[in-house]
Amino acid sequence: MGMLMYFIASLINLYLILILIRVILSWIQGPHQGRIYEILGLICDPYLNWFRRFRAFQTPTLDFSPIVAMAVLSVLSNIFYAIGRFGHITIGYILAILLSAIWSFVSFILGFFILVLILQLISFSTNRDVYNGFWRIVDLMAQPILYRLNRRIFKFQTTDSRKCIISCGVFLLVIWIILGIAVFLLDVLFRSLPF
């Protein structure tokens, strides 16, 4: 039974790797998109498309549905691995795995937007032309988060752009730290549950 569970977890991990390769190749345009790209599309796209239909995982500039799809596979892999290792699994362990997957997604999003705000601050501090190339993309990604947080923090008061970017970045960092501590404590609690 244990070997079967390890085998299923390994198959899921292999599929995860294929999806990761598919996602990375989709970012790169060029002649590489040949037969291998088509085969990976046939294997991975039916699963990925199921998650792409949910608009909650998408913004106007970014699609986070592949991350959610990979998180679901990671949870399944961890569950099969735990059953193979321990012979059974508790509800507390499943809750800990789910919490870990959700936190991975949330942590990635928070870290990503903190990085975008840092790049936006660099752009303003070095007087970059935010309407060209890379800095335009950074600006497009930063604006939705800046707008929402500015609305909450400053209540639409006129503020200096640097002050707004720094305040929003610090706010996201504090949220990231607080949530990280809460997730750690809940993880310990869930894993200690006897059922």
PDB file of C-alpha atoms in Angstrom:
ATOM      1  CA  MET A   1       0.000   0.000   0.000  1.00  0.00           C
ATOM      2  CA  GLY A   2       2.797   2.399   0.923  1.00  0.00           C
ATOM      3  CA  MET A   3       4.644   1.832  -2.353  1.00  0.00           C
ATOM      4  CA  LEU A   4       1.477   2.497  -4.341  1.00  0.00           C
ATOM      5  CA  MET A   5       0.931   5.797  -2.497  1.00  0.00           C
ATOM      6  CA  TYR A   6       4.584   6.814  -3.131  1.00  0.00           C
ATOM      7  CA  PHE A   7       4.156   5.906  -6.810  1.00  0.00           C
ATOM      8  CA  ILE A   8       0.995   8.041  -7.127  1.00  0.00           C
ATOM      9  CA  ALA A   9       2.743  10.946  -5.353  1.00  0.00           C
ATOM     10  CA  SER A  10       5.678  10.567  -7.781  1.00  0.00           C
ATOM     11  CA  LEU A  11       3.354  10.627 -10.800  1.00  0.00           C
ATOM     12  CA  ILE A  12       1.698  13.783  -9.484  1.00  0.00           C
ATOM     13  CA  ASN A  13       5.129  15.378  -8.966  1.00  0.00           C
ATOM     14  CA  LEU A  14       6.126  14.439 -12.514  1.00  0.00           C
ATOM     15  CA  TYR A  15       2.949  16.069 -13.820  1.00  0.00           C
ATOM     16  CA  LEU A  16       3.792  19.146 -11.727  1.00  0.00           C
ATOM     17  CA  ILE A  17       7.177  19.358 -13.447  1.00  0.00           C
ATOM     18  CA  LEU A  18       5.543  19.077 -16.877  1.00  0.00           C
ATOM     19  CA  ILE A  19       3.128  21.882 -16.000  1.00  0.00           C
ATOM     20  CA  LEU A  20       5.994  24.048 -14.762  1.00  0.00           C
ATOM     21  CA  ILE A  21       7.899  23.502 -18.023  1.00  0.00           C
ATOM     22  CA  ARG A  22       4.732  24.293 -19.993  1.00  0.00           C
ATOM     23  CA  VAL A  23       4.182  27.537 -18.072  1.00  0.00           C
ATOM     24  CA  ILE A  24       7.805  28.661 -18.442  1.00  0.00           C
ATOM     25  CA  LEU A  25       7.799  27.898 -22.178  1.00  0.00           C
ATOM     26  CA  SER A  26       4.607  29.924 -22.601  1.00  0.00           C
ATOM     27  CA  TRP A  27       6.471  33.004 -21.320  1.00  0.00           C
ATOM     28  CA  ILE A  28       9.126  32.688 -24.026  1.00  0.00           C
ATOM     29  CA  GLN A  29       8.101  33.420 -27.585  1.00  0.00           C
ATOM     30  CA  GLY A  30      10.126  32.033 -30.451  1.00  0.00           C
ATOM     31  CA  PRO A  31      11.063  28.974 -32.455  1.00  0.00           C
ATOM     32  CA  HIS A  32      11.102  26.696 -29.392  1.00  0.00           C
ATOM     33  CA  GLN A  33       7.355  26.362 -29.604  1.00  0.00           C
ATOM     34  CA  GLY A  34       7.488  23.281 -31.752  1.00  0.00           C
ATOM     35  CA  ARG A  35       6.428  19.692 -31.239  1.00  0.00           C
ATOM     36  CA  ILE A  36       7.439  19.480 -27.546  1.00  0.00           C
ATOM     37  CA  TYR A  37       5.446  22.612 -26.774  1.00  0.00           C
ATOM     38  CA  GLU A  38       2.400  21.112 -28.531  1.00  0.00           C
ATOM     39  CA  ILE A  39       2.752  17.805 -26.671  1.00  0.00           C
ATOM     40  CA  LEU A  40       3.032  19.594 -23.327  1.00  0.00           C
ATOM     41  CA  GLY A  41      -0.048  21.604 -24.307  1.00  0.00           C
ATOM     42  CA  LEU A  42      -2.019  18.429 -25.006  1.00  0.00           C
ATOM     43  CA  ILE A  43      -0.954  16.951 -21.659  1.00  0.00           C
ATOM     44  CA  CYS A  44      -1.197  20.019 -19.416  1.00  0.00           C
ATOM     45  CA  ASP A  45      -3.742  22.408 -20.932  1.00  0.00           C
ATOM     46  CA  PRO A  46      -6.913  20.433 -20.097  1.00  0.00           C
ATOM     47  CA  TYR A  47      -5.997  20.582 -16.405  1.00  0.00           C
ATOM     48  CA  LEU A  48      -4.766  24.202 -16.540  1.00  0.00           C
ATOM     49  CA  ASN A  49      -7.827  25.358 -18.499  1.00  0.00           C
ATOM     50  CA  TRP A  50     -10.094  24.113 -15.750  1.00  0.00           C
ATOM     51  CA  PHE A  51      -8.486  26.668 -13.389  1.00  0.00           C
ATOM     52  CA  ARG A  52      -8.297  29.431 -16.016  1.00  0.00           C
ATOM     53  CA  ARG A  53     -12.091  29.652 -16.134  1.00  0.00           C
ATOM     54  CA  PHE A  54     -12.124  31.153 -12.608  1.00  0.00           C
ATOM     55  CA  ARG A  55     -11.723  34.939 -12.905  1.00  0.00           C
ATOM     56  CA  ALA A  56     -10.739  35.223  -9.216  1.00  0.00           C
ATOM     57  CA  PHE A  57      -7.262  33.923 -10.128  1.00  0.00           C
ATOM     58  CA  GLN A  58      -6.707  36.569 -12.799  1.00  0.00           C
ATOM     59  CA  THR A  59      -5.962  40.272 -12.918  1.00  0.00           C
ATOM     60  CA  PRO A  60      -5.979  42.422 -16.047  1.00  0.00           C
ATOM     61  CA  THR A  61      -2.218  41.895 -16.443  1.00  0.00           C
ATOM     62  CA  LEU A  62      -1.524  38.557 -14.691  1.00  0.00           C
ATOM     63  CA  ASP A  63      -2.930  35.036 -14.627  1.00  0.00           C
ATOM     64  CA  PHE A  64      -2.322  33.242 -11.325  1.00  0.00           C
ATOM     65  CA  SER A  65      -4.414  30.183 -12.233  1.00  0.00           C
ATOM     66  CA  PRO A  66      -1.341  28.000 -13.038  1.00  0.00           C
ATOM     67  CA  ILE A  67      -0.050  28.645  -9.508  1.00  0.00           C
ATOM     68  CA  VAL A  68      -3.370  27.544  -8.023  1.00  0.00           C
ATOM     69  CA  ALA A  69      -3.418  24.489 -10.295  1.00  0.00           C
ATOM     70  CA  MET A  70       0.085  23.512  -9.183  1.00  0.00           C
ATOM     71  CA  ALA A  71      -0.826  24.118  -5.521  1.00  0.00           C
ATOM     72  CA  VAL A  72      -3.747  21.688  -5.814  1.00  0.00           C
ATOM     73  CA  LEU A  73      -1.432  19.036  -7.268  1.00  0.00           C
ATOM     74  CA  SER A  74       1.092  19.714  -4.521  1.00  0.00           C
ATOM     75  CA  VAL A  75      -1.581  19.165  -1.869  1.00  0.00           C
ATOM     76  CA  LEU A  76      -2.614  15.873  -3.485  1.00  0.00           C
ATOM     77  CA  SER A  77       1.012  14.761  -3.725  1.00  0.00           C
ATOM     78  CA  ASN A  78       1.597  15.556  -0.048  1.00  0.00           C
ATOM     79  CA  ILE A  79      -1.533  13.660   0.972  1.00  0.00           C
ATOM     80  CA  PHE A  80      -0.486  10.536  -0.978  1.00  0.00           C
ATOM     81  CA  TYR A  81       3.064  10.836   0.354  1.00  0.00           C
ATOM     82  CA  ALA A  82       1.768  11.083   3.948  1.00  0.00           C
ATOM     83  CA  ILE A  83      -0.482   8.039   3.485  1.00  0.00           C
ATOM     84  CA  GLY A  84       2.462   6.116   2.057  1.00  0.00           C
ATOM     85  CA  ARG A  85       4.730   7.141   4.918  1.00  0.00           C
ATOM     86  CA  PHE A  86       2.373   6.771   7.879  1.00  0.00           C
ATOM     87  CA  GLY A  87      -0.143   4.267   6.528  1.00  0.00           C
ATOM     88  CA  HIS A  88      -2.984   6.657   7.310  1.00  0.00           C
ATOM     89  CA  ILE A  89      -3.651  10.368   7.466  1.00  0.00           C
ATOM     90  CA  THR A  90      -5.487  12.531   9.968  1.00  0.00           C
ATOM     91  CA  ILE A  91      -7.868  15.395   9.284  1.00  0.00           C
ATOM     92  CA  GLY A  92      -5.450  17.655  11.146  1.00  0.00           C
ATOM     93  CA  TYR A  93      -2.645  16.687   8.771  1.00  0.00           C
ATOM     94  CA  ILE A  94      -4.876  17.350   5.749  1.00  0.00           C
ATOM     95  CA  LEU A  95      -5.798  20.754   7.216  1.00  0.00           C
ATOM     96  CA  ALA A  96      -2.088  21.502   7.733  1.00  0.00           C
ATOM     97  CA  ILE A  97      -1.326  20.561   4.117  1.00  0.00           C
ATOM     98  CA  LEU A  98      -4.204  22.717   2.824  1.00  0.00           C
ATOM     99  CA  LEU A  99      -3.120  25.624   5.006  1.00  0.00           C
ATOM    100  CA  SER A 100       0.430  25.269   3.719  1.00  0.00           C
ATOM    101  CA  ALA A 101      -0.746  25.326   0.101  1.00  0.00           C
ATOM    102  CA  ILE A 102      -2.970  28.353   0.645  1.00  0.00           C
ATOM    103  CA  TRP A 103      -0.177  30.145   2.485  1.00  0.00           C
ATOM    104  CA  SER A 104       2.260  29.357  -0.330  1.00  0.00           C
ATOM    105  CA  PHE A 105      -0.084  31.033  -2.805  1.00  0.00           C
ATOM    106  CA  VAL A 106      -0.814  34.050  -0.583  1.00  0.00           C
ATOM    107  CA  SER A 107       2.854  34.404   0.362  1.00  0.00           C
ATOM    108  CA  PHE A 108       3.862  34.331  -3.308  1.00  0.00           C
ATOM    109  CA  ILE A 109       1.302  37.014  -4.187  1.00  0.00           C
ATOM    110  CA  LEU A 110       2.348  39.258  -1.293  1.00  0.00           C
ATOM    111  CA  GLY A 111       6.046  38.785  -2.084  1.00  0.00           C
ATOM    112  CA  PHE A 112       5.416  39.437  -5.761  1.00  0.00           C
ATOM    113  CA  PHE A 113       3.598  42.707  -5.096  1.00  0.00           C
ATOM    114  CA  ILE A 114       6.229  43.810  -2.566  1.00  0.00           C
ATOM    115  CA  LEU A 115       8.864  43.229  -5.273  1.00  0.00           C
ATOM    116  CA  VAL A 116       6.766  45.165  -7.807  1.00  0.00           C
ATOM    117  CA  LEU A 117       6.462  48.078  -5.348  1.00  0.00           C
ATOM    118  CA  ILE A 118      10.229  48.033  -4.763  1.00  0.00           C
ATOM    119  CA  LEU A 119      10.776  48.190  -8.524  1.00  0.00           C
ATOM    120  CA  GLN A 120       8.209  51.001  -8.759  1.00  0.00           C
ATOM    121  CA  LEU A 121      10.092  52.908  -6.055  1.00  0.00           C
ATOM    122  CA  ILE A 122      13.361  52.415  -7.954  1.00  0.00           C
ATOM    123  CA  SER A 123      11.635  53.695 -11.082  1.00  0.00           C
ATOM    124  CA  PHE A 124      10.481  56.883  -9.349  1.00  0.00           C
ATOM    125  CA  SER A 125      13.756  57.387  -7.488  1.00  0.00           C
ATOM    126  CA  THR A 126      15.873  57.130 -10.649  1.00  0.00           C
ATOM    127  CA  ASN A 127      13.424  59.112 -12.814  1.00  0.00           C
ATOM    128  CA  ARG A 128      12.875  56.226 -15.231  1.00  0.00           C
ATOM    129  CA  ASP A 129      10.496  56.669 -18.102  1.00  0.00           C
ATOM    130  CA  VAL A 130       7.557  54.606 -16.830  1.00  0.00           C
ATOM    131  CA  TYR A 131       5.901  54.665 -20.230  1.00  0.00           C
ATOM    132  CA  ASN A 132       8.478  52.476 -21.980  1.00  0.00           C
ATOM    133  CA  GLY A 133       9.394  48.790 -21.839  1.00  0.00           C
ATOM    134  CA  PHE A 134      10.074  47.064 -18.557  1.00  0.00           C
ATOM    135  CA  TRP A 135       9.140  50.034 -16.358  1.00  0.00           C
ATOM    136  CA  ARG A 136       5.756  50.298 -18.080  1.00  0.00           C
ATOM    137  CA  ILE A 137       5.026  46.673 -17.178  1.00  0.00           C
ATOM    138  CA  VAL A 138       6.089  47.340 -13.575  1.00  0.00           C
ATOM    139  CA  ASP A 139       3.835  50.399 -13.480  1.00  0.00           C
ATOM    140  CA  LEU A 140       0.873  48.434 -14.878  1.00  0.00           C
ATOM    141  CA  MET A 141       1.330  45.750 -12.208  1.00  0.00           C
ATOM    142  CA  ALA A 142       1.815  48.266  -9.386  1.00  0.00           C
ATOM    143  CA  GLN A 143      -1.142  50.522 -10.121  1.00  0.00           C
ATOM    144  CA  PRO A 144      -3.988  48.184  -9.031  1.00  0.00           C
ATOM    145  CA  ILE A 145      -2.369  47.435  -5.666  1.00  0.00           C
ATOM    146  CA  LEU A 146      -1.366  51.076  -5.138  1.00  0.00           C
ATOM    147  CA  TYR A 147      -4.898  52.233  -5.934  1.00  0.00           C
ATOM    148  CA  ARG A 148      -6.555  49.777  -3.548  1.00  0.00           C
ATOM    149  CA  LEU A 149      -4.131  50.346  -0.679  1.00  0.00           C
ATOM    150  CA  ASN A 150      -4.062  54.115  -1.200  1.00  0.00           C
ATOM    151  CA  ARG A 151      -7.844  54.082  -0.934  1.00  0.00           C
ATOM    152  CA  ARG A 152      -7.618  52.203   2.398  1.00  0.00           C
ATOM    153  CA  ILE A 153      -4.549  53.860   3.942  1.00  0.00           C
ATOM    154  CA  PHE A 154      -4.802  57.477   2.797  1.00  0.00           C
ATOM    155  CA  LYS A 155      -8.557  57.657   2.063  1.00  0.00           C
ATOM    156  CA  PHE A 156      -7.825  59.232  -1.362  1.00  0.00           C
ATOM    157  CA  GLN A 157      -5.868  62.138   0.119  1.00  0.00           C
ATOM    158  CA  THR A 158      -3.292  63.626  -2.208  1.00  0.00           C
ATOM    159  CA  THR A 159       0.042  62.054  -1.305  1.00  0.00           C
ATOM    160  CA  ASP A 160       3.550  61.967  -2.673  1.00  0.00           C
ATOM    161  CA  SER A 161       4.077  58.967  -4.969  1.00  0.00           C
ATOM    162  CA  ARG A 162       7.162  57.778  -3.067  1.00  0.00           C
ATOM    163  CA  LYS A 163       5.333  58.046   0.257  1.00  0.00           C
ATOM    164  CA  CYS A 164       2.409  56.065  -1.144  1.00  0.00           C
ATOM    165  CA  ILE A 165       4.688  53.346  -2.576  1.00  0.00           C
ATOM    166  CA  ILE A 166       6.699  53.036   0.660  1.00  0.00           C
ATOM    167  CA  SER A 167       3.558  52.988   2.833  1.00  0.00           C
ATOM    168  CA  CYS A 168       1.921  50.333   0.668  1.00  0.00           C
ATOM    169  CA  GLY A 169       5.106  48.223   0.638  1.00  0.00           C
ATOM    170  CA  VAL A 170       5.486  48.418   4.429  1.00  0.00           C
ATOM    171  CA  PHE A 171       1.792  47.583   4.858  1.00  0.00           C
ATOM    172  CA  LEU A 172       2.137  44.474   2.662  1.00  0.00           C
ATOM    173  CA  LEU A 173       5.331  43.446   4.476  1.00  0.00           C
ATOM    174  CA  VAL A 174       3.656  43.726   7.898  1.00  0.00           C
ATOM    175  CA  ILE A 175       0.669  41.701   6.631  1.00  0.00           C
ATOM    176  CA  TRP A 176       3.096  39.091   5.244  1.00  0.00           C
ATOM    177  CA  ILE A 177       4.896  38.764   8.598  1.00  0.00           C
ATOM    178  CA  ILE A 178       1.695  38.615  10.680  1.00  0.00           C
ATOM    179  CA  LEU A 179       0.097  36.033   8.396  1.00  0.00           C
ATOM    180  CA  GLY A 180       3.314  33.983   8.360  1.00  0.00           C
ATOM    181  CA  ILE A 181       3.330  33.785  12.161  1.00  0.00           C
ATOM    182  CA  ALA A 182      -0.385  32.925  12.267  1.00  0.00           C
ATOM    183  CA  VAL A 183       0.056  30.198   9.645  1.00  0.00           C
ATOM    184  CA  PHE A 184       3.003  28.711  11.562  1.00  0.00           C
ATOM    185  CA  LEU A 185       0.977  28.553  14.788  1.00  0.00           C
ATOM    186  CA  LEU A 186      -2.059  27.057  13.038  1.00  0.00           C
ATOM    187  CA  ASP A 187       0.152  24.499  11.291  1.00  0.00           C
ATOM    188  CA  VAL A 188       1.560  23.349  14.631  1.00  0.00           C
ATOM    189  CA  LEU A 189      -1.962  23.167  16.060  1.00  0.00           C
ATOM    190  CA  PHE A 190      -3.373  21.201  13.108  1.00  0.00           C
ATOM    191  CA  ARG A 191      -0.512  18.674  13.058  1.00  0.00           C
ATOM    192  CA  SER A 192      -0.984  17.994  16.764  1.00  0.00           C
ATOM    193  CA  LEU A 193      -4.675  17.132  16.394  1.00  0.00           C
ATOM    194  CA  PRO A 194      -5.248  13.453  17.266  1.00  0.00           C
ATOM    195  CA  PHE A 195      -7.941  12.944  14.619  1.00  0.00           C
TER     196      PHE A 195
END
